[in-house]
mmCIF file of C-alpha atoms and ligand atoms in Angstrom:
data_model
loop_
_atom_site.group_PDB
_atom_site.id
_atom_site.type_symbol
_atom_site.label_atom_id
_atom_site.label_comp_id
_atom_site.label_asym_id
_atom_site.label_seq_id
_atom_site.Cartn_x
_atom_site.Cartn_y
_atom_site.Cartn_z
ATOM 1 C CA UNK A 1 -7.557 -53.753 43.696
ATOM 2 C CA UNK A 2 -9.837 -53.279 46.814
ATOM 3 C CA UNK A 3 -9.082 -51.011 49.684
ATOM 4 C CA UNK A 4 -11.813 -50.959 52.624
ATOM 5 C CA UNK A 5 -12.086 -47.294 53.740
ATOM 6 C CA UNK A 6 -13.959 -47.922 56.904
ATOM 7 C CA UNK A 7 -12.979 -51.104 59.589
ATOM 8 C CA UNK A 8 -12.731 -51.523 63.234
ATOM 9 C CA UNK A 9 -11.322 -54.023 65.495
ATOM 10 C CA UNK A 10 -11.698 -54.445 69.208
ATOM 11 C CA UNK A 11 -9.560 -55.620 72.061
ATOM 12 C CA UNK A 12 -12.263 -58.097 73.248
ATOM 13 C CA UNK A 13 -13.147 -59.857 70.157
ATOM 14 C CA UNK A 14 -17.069 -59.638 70.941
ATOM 15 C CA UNK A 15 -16.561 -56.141 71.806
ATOM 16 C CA UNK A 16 -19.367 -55.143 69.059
ATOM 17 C CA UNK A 17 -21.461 -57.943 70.276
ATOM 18 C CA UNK A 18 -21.642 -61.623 70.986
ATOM 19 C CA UNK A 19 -22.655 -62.329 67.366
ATOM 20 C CA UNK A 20 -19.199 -60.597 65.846
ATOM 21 C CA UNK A 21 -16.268 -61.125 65.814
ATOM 22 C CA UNK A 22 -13.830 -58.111 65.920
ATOM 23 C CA UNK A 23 -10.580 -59.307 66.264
ATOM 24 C CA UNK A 24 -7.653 -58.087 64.108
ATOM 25 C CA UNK A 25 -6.464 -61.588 62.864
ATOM 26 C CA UNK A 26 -10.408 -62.345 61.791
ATOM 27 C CA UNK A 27 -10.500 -58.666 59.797
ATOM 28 C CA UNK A 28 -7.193 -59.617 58.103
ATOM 29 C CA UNK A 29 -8.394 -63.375 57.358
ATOM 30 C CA UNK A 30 -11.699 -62.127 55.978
ATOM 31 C CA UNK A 31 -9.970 -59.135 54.056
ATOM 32 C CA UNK A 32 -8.157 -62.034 52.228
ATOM 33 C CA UNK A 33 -10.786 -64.227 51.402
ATOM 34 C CA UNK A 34 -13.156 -61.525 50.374
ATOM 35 C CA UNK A 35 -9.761 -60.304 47.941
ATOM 36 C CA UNK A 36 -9.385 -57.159 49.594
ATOM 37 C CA UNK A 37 -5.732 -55.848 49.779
ATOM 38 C CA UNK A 38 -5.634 -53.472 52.326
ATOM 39 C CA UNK A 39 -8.060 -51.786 55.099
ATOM 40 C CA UNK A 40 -8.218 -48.696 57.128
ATOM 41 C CA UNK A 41 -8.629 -49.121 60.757
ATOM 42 C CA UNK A 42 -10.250 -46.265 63.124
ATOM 43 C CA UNK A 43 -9.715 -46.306 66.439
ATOM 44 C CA UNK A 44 -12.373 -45.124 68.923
ATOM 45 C CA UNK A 45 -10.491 -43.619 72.007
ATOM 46 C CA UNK A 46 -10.890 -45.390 74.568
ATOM 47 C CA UNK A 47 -12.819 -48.750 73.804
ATOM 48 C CA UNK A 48 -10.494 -49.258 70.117
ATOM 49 C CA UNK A 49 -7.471 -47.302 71.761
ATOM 50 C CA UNK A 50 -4.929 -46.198 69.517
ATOM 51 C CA UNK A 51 -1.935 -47.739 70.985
ATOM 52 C CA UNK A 52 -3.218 -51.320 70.945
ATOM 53 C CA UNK A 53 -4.791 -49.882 66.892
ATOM 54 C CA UNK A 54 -1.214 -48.846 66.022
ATOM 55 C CA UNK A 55 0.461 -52.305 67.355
ATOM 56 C CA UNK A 56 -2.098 -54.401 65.244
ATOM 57 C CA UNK A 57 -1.330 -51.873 62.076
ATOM 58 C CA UNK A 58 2.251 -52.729 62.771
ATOM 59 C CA UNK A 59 1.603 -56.336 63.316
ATOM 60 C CA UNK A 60 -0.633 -56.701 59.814
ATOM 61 C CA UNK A 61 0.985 -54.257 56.953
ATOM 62 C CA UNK A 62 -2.422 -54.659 55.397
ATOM 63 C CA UNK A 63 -4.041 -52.518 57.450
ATOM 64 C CA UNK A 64 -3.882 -48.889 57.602
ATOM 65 C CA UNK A 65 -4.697 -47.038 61.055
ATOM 66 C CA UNK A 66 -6.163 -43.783 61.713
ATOM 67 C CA UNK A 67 -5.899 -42.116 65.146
ATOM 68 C CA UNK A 68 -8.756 -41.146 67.338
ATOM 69 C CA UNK A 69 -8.750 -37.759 69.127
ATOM 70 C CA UNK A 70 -10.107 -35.869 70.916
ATOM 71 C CA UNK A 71 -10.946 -32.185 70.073
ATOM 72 C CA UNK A 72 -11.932 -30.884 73.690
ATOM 73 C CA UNK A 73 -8.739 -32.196 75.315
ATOM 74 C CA UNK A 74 -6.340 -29.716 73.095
ATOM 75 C CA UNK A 75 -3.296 -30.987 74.666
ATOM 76 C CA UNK A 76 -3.625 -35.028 74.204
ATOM 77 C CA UNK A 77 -4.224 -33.953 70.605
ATOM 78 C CA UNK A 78 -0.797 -32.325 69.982
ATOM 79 C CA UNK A 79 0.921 -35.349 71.770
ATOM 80 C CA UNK A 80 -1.394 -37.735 69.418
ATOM 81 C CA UNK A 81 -0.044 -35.929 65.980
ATOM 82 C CA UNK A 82 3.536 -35.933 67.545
ATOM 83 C CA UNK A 83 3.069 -40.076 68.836
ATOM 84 C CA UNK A 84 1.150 -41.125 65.518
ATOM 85 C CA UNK A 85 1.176 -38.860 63.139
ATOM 86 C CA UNK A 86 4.883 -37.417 63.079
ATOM 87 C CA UNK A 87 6.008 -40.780 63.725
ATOM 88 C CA UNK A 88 4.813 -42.872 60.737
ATOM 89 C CA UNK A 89 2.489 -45.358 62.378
ATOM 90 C CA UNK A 90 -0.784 -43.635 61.684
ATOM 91 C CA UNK A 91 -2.250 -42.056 58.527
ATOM 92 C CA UNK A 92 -5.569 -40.435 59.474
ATOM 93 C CA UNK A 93 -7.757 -39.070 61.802
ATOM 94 C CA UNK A 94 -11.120 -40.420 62.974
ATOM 95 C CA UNK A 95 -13.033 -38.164 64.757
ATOM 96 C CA UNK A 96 -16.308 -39.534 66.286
ATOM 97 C CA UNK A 97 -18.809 -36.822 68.047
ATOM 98 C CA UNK A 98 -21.517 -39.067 68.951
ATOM 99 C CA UNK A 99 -18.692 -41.403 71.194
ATOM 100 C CA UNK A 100 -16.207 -38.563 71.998
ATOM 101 C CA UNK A 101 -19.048 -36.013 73.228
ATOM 102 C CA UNK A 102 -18.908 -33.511 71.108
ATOM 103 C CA UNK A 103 -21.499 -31.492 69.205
ATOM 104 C CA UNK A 104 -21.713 -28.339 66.678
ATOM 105 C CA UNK A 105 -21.362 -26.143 69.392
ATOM 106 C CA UNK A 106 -17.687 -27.401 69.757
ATOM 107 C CA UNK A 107 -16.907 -26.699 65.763
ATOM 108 C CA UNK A 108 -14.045 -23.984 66.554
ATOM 109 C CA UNK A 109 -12.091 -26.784 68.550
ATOM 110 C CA UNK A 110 -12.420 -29.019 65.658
ATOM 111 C CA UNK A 111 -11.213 -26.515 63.622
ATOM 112 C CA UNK A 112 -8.323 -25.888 65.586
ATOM 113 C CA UNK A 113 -7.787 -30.308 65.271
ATOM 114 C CA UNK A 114 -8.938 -29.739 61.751
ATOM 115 C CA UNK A 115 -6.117 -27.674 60.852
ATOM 116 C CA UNK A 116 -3.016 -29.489 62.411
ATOM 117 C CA UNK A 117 -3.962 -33.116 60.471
ATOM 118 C CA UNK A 118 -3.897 -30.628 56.960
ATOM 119 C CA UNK A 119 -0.894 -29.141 57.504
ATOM 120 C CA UNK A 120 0.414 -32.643 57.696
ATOM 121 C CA UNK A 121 -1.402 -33.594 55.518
ATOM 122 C CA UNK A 122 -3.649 -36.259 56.693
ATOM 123 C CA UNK A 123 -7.068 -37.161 55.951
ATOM 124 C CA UNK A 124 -9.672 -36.716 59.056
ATOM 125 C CA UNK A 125 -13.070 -39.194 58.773
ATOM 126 C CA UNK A 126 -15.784 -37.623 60.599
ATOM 127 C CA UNK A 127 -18.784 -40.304 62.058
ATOM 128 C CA UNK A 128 -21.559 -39.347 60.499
ATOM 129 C CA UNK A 129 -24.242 -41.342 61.484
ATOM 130 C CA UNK A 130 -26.663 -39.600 63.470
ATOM 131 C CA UNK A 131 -28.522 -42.056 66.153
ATOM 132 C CA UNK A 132 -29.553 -42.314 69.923
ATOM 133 C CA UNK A 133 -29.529 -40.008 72.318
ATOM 134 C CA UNK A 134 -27.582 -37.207 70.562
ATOM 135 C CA UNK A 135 -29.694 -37.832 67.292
ATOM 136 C CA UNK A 136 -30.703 -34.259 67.117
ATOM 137 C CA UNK A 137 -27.724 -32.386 68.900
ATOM 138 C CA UNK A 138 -24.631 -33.406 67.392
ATOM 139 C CA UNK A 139 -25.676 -32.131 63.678
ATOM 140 C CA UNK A 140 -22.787 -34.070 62.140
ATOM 141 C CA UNK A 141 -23.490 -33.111 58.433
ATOM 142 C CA UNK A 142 -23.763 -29.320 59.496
ATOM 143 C CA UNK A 143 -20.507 -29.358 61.079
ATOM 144 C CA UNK A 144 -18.571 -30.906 58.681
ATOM 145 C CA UNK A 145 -19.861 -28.446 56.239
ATOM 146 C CA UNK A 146 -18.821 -25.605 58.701
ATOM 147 C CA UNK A 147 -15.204 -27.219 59.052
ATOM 148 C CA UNK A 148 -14.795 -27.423 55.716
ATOM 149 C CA UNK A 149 -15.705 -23.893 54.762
ATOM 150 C CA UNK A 150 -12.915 -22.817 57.719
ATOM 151 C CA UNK A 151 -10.577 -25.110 56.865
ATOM 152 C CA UNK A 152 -10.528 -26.078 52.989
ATOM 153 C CA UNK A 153 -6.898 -27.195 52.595
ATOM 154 C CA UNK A 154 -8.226 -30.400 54.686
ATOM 155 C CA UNK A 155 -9.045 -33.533 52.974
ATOM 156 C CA UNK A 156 -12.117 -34.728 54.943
ATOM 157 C CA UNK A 157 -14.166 -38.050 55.099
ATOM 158 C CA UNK A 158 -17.770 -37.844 55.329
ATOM 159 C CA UNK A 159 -18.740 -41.531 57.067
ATOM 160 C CA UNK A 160 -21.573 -43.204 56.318
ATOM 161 C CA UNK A 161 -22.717 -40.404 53.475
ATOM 162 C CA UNK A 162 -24.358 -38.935 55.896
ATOM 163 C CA UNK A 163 -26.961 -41.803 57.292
ATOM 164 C CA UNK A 164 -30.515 -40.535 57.163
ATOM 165 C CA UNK A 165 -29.144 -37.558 55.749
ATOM 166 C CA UNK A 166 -27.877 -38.472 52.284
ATOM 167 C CA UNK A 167 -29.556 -35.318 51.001
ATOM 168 C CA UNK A 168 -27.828 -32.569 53.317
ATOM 169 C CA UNK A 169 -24.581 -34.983 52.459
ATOM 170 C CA UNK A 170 -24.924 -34.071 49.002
ATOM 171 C CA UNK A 171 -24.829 -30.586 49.296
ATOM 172 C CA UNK A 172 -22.559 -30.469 51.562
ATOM 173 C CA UNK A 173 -20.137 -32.315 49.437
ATOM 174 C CA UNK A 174 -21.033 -30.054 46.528
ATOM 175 C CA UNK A 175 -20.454 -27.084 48.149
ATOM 176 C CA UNK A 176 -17.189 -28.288 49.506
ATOM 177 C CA UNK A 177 -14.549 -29.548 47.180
ATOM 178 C CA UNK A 178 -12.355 -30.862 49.907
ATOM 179 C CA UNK A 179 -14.974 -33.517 50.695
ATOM 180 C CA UNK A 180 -15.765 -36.991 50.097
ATOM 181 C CA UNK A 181 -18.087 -39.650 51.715
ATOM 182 C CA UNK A 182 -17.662 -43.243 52.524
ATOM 183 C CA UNK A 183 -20.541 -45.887 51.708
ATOM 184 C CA UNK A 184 -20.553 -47.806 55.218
ATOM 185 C CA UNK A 185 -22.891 -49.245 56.737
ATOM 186 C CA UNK A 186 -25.993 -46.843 55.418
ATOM 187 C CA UNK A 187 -27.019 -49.241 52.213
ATOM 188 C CA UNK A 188 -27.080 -52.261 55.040
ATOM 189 C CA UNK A 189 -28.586 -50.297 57.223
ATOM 190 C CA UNK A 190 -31.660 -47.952 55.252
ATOM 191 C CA UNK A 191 -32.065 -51.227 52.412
ATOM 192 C CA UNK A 192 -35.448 -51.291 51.078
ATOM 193 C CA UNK A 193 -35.970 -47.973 52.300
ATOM 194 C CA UNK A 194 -36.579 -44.323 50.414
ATOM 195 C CA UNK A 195 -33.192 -43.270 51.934
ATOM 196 C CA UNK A 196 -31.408 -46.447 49.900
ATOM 197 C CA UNK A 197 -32.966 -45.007 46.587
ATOM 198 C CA UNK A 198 -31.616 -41.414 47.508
ATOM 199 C CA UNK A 199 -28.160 -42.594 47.936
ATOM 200 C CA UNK A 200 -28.197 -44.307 44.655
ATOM 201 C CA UNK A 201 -29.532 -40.676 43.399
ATOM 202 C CA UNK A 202 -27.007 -39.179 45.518
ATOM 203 C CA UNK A 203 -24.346 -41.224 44.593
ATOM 204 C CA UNK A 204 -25.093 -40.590 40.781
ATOM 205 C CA UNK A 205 -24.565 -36.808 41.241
ATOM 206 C CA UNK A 206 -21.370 -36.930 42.742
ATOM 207 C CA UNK A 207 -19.336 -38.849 40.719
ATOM 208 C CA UNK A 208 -17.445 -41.747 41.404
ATOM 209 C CA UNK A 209 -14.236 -39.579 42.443
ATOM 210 C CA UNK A 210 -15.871 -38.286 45.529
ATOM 211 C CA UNK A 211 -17.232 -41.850 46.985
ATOM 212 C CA UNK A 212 -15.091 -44.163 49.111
ATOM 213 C CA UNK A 213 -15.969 -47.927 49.315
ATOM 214 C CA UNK A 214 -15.870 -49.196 53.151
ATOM 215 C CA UNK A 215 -17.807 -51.683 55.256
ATOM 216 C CA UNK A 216 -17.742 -50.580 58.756
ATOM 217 C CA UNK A 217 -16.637 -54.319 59.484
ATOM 218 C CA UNK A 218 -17.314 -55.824 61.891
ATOM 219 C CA UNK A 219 -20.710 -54.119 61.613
ATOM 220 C CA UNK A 220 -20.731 -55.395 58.282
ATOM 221 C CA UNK A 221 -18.591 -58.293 56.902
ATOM 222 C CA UNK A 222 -16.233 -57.266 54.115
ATOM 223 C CA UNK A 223 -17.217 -59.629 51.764
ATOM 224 C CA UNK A 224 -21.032 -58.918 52.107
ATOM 225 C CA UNK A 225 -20.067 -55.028 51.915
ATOM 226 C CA UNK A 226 -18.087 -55.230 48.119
ATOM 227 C CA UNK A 227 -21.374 -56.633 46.907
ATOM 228 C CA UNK A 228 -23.546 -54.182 48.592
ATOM 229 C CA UNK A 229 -20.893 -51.439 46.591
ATOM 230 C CA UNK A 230 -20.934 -53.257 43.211
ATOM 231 C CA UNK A 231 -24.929 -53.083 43.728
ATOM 232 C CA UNK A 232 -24.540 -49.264 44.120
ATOM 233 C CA UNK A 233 -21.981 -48.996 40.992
ATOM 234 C CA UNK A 234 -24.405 -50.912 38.933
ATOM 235 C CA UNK A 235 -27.383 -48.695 39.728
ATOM 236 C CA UNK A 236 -25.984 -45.346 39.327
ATOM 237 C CA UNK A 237 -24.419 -46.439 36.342
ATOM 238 C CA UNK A 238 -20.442 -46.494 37.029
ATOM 239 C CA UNK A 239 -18.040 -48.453 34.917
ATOM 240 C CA UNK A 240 -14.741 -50.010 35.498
ATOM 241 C CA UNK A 241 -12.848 -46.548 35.687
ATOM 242 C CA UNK A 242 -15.287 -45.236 38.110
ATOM 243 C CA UNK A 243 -15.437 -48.526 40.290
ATOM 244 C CA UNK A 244 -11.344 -48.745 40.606
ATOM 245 C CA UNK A 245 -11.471 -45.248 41.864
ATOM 246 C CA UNK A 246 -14.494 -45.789 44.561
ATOM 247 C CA UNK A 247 -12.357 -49.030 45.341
ATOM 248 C CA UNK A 248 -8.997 -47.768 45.652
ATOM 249 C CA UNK A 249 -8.093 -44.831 43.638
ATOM 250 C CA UNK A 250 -9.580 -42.159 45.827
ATOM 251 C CA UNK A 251 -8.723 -43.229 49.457
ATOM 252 C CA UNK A 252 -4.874 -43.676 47.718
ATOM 253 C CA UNK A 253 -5.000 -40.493 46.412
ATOM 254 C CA UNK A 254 -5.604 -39.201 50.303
ATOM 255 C CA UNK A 255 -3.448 -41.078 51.897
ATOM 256 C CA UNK A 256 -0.504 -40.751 49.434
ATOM 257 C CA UNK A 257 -0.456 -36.843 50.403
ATOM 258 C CA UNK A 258 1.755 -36.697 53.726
ATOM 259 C CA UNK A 259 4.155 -39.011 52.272
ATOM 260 C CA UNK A 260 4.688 -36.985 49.272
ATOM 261 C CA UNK A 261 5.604 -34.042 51.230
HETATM 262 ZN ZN1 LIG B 301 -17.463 -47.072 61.891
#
């Protein structure tokens, strides 16, 4: 069984570009040719909102949405656990600094988000994929490290494994058991490079129960990203136990918390 940890659809279909498409009804048609059961969906408040998110989720059973929100509007994040959360049509937050425009020096308000999703206990992906403008403000690996330290009955995502920064990611994963990354996007992106070799170190030394296969589709196709995974598995050495849990086993072992409350 395949779950894909990391998706996105858009509104406007070529909303990541005129050469993608990111529809819901193309994710869910190339989910099932690629043999992938089921998908988590992050919205992006307010381009991927989380109403029209939450419709498609109910629309498609296969996929699996997380709500965006936002950490420096207090307020519109209590009514977002209440409208998503509470009510069954959400199972995660996504929190995105580089989009939502926030930074390490906002960490005690994404605390205070932090520890609302694990009391019920949701998962909460963090973005971290450090690029453009904010490249050297945000500090997206740092701050999930200092959330996790503050709050370490949360289950939290590390996206990407960090980007550039596979090496902080490791540590900071170490040091925190209540963390895991997701492989999106960073093997497609850093291939052929040193930082491709260091997640395949990195990788290695945490153990397949911490890693989380996703695509970041429609950045990367679905199909395209399982092979880019099984690549990873192969070189770090992980057989079929370790593969179903990087697969499936560890995102369903996150998600399956609230509802066994
Ligand atoms: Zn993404």
């Amino acid at each position: 069984m395949i779950i894909d940890a990391h998706t996105h659809i858009h509104p406007d279909p070529k909303g990541f570009g005129p050469h993608k498409d990111a529809s819901a009804e193309t994710l869910v048609a190339n989910l099932k040719a690629a043999g992938i059961s089921q998908a988590v969906v992050l919205a992006i408040e307010p381009d991927m909102g989380n109403d029209y998110v939450a419709q498609k989720c109910a629309e498609h059973p296969e996929l699996i949405g997380f709500v965006s929100l936002n950490p420096l509007n207090p307020q519109s994040v209590t009514e977002g656990f209440t409208t998503y959360i509470r009510s069954g049509k959400m199972h995660g937050v996504k929190l995105h600094p580089r989009r939502q425009g926030f930074t390490i020096e906002h960490t005690r308000e994404v605390i205070q988000l932090v520890e609302q999703a694990a009391e019920l206990r949701v998962p909460i992906l963090f973005d971290a994929f450090p690029y453009g403008d904010t490249y050297y403000k945000i500090q997206e690996v740092r701050m999930i490290h200092e959330v996790a330290q503050a709050v370490p009955q949360a289950d939290i995502i590390m996206a990407h494994t960090g980007g550039i920064h596979v090496m902080d990611a490791l540590m900071v994963v170490k040091g925190n058991r209540n963390v895991v990354v997701d492989v999106s996007f960073t093997p497609f992106w850093f291939a052929g490079s040193t930082v491709y070799s260091d997640l395949i170190f990195v990788l290695r030394k945490l153990g397949a129960n911490r890693i989380l296969h996703g695509s970041d589709s429609p950045e990367v196709p679905v199909g395209r990203s399982v092979e880019d995974t099984l690549a990873l598995c192969d070189q770090c050495g992980f057989n079929e136990g370790d593969r179903s849990l990087i697969f499936a086993g560890n995102i369903q072992r996150l998600l399956s918390k609230a509802s066994a409350q």
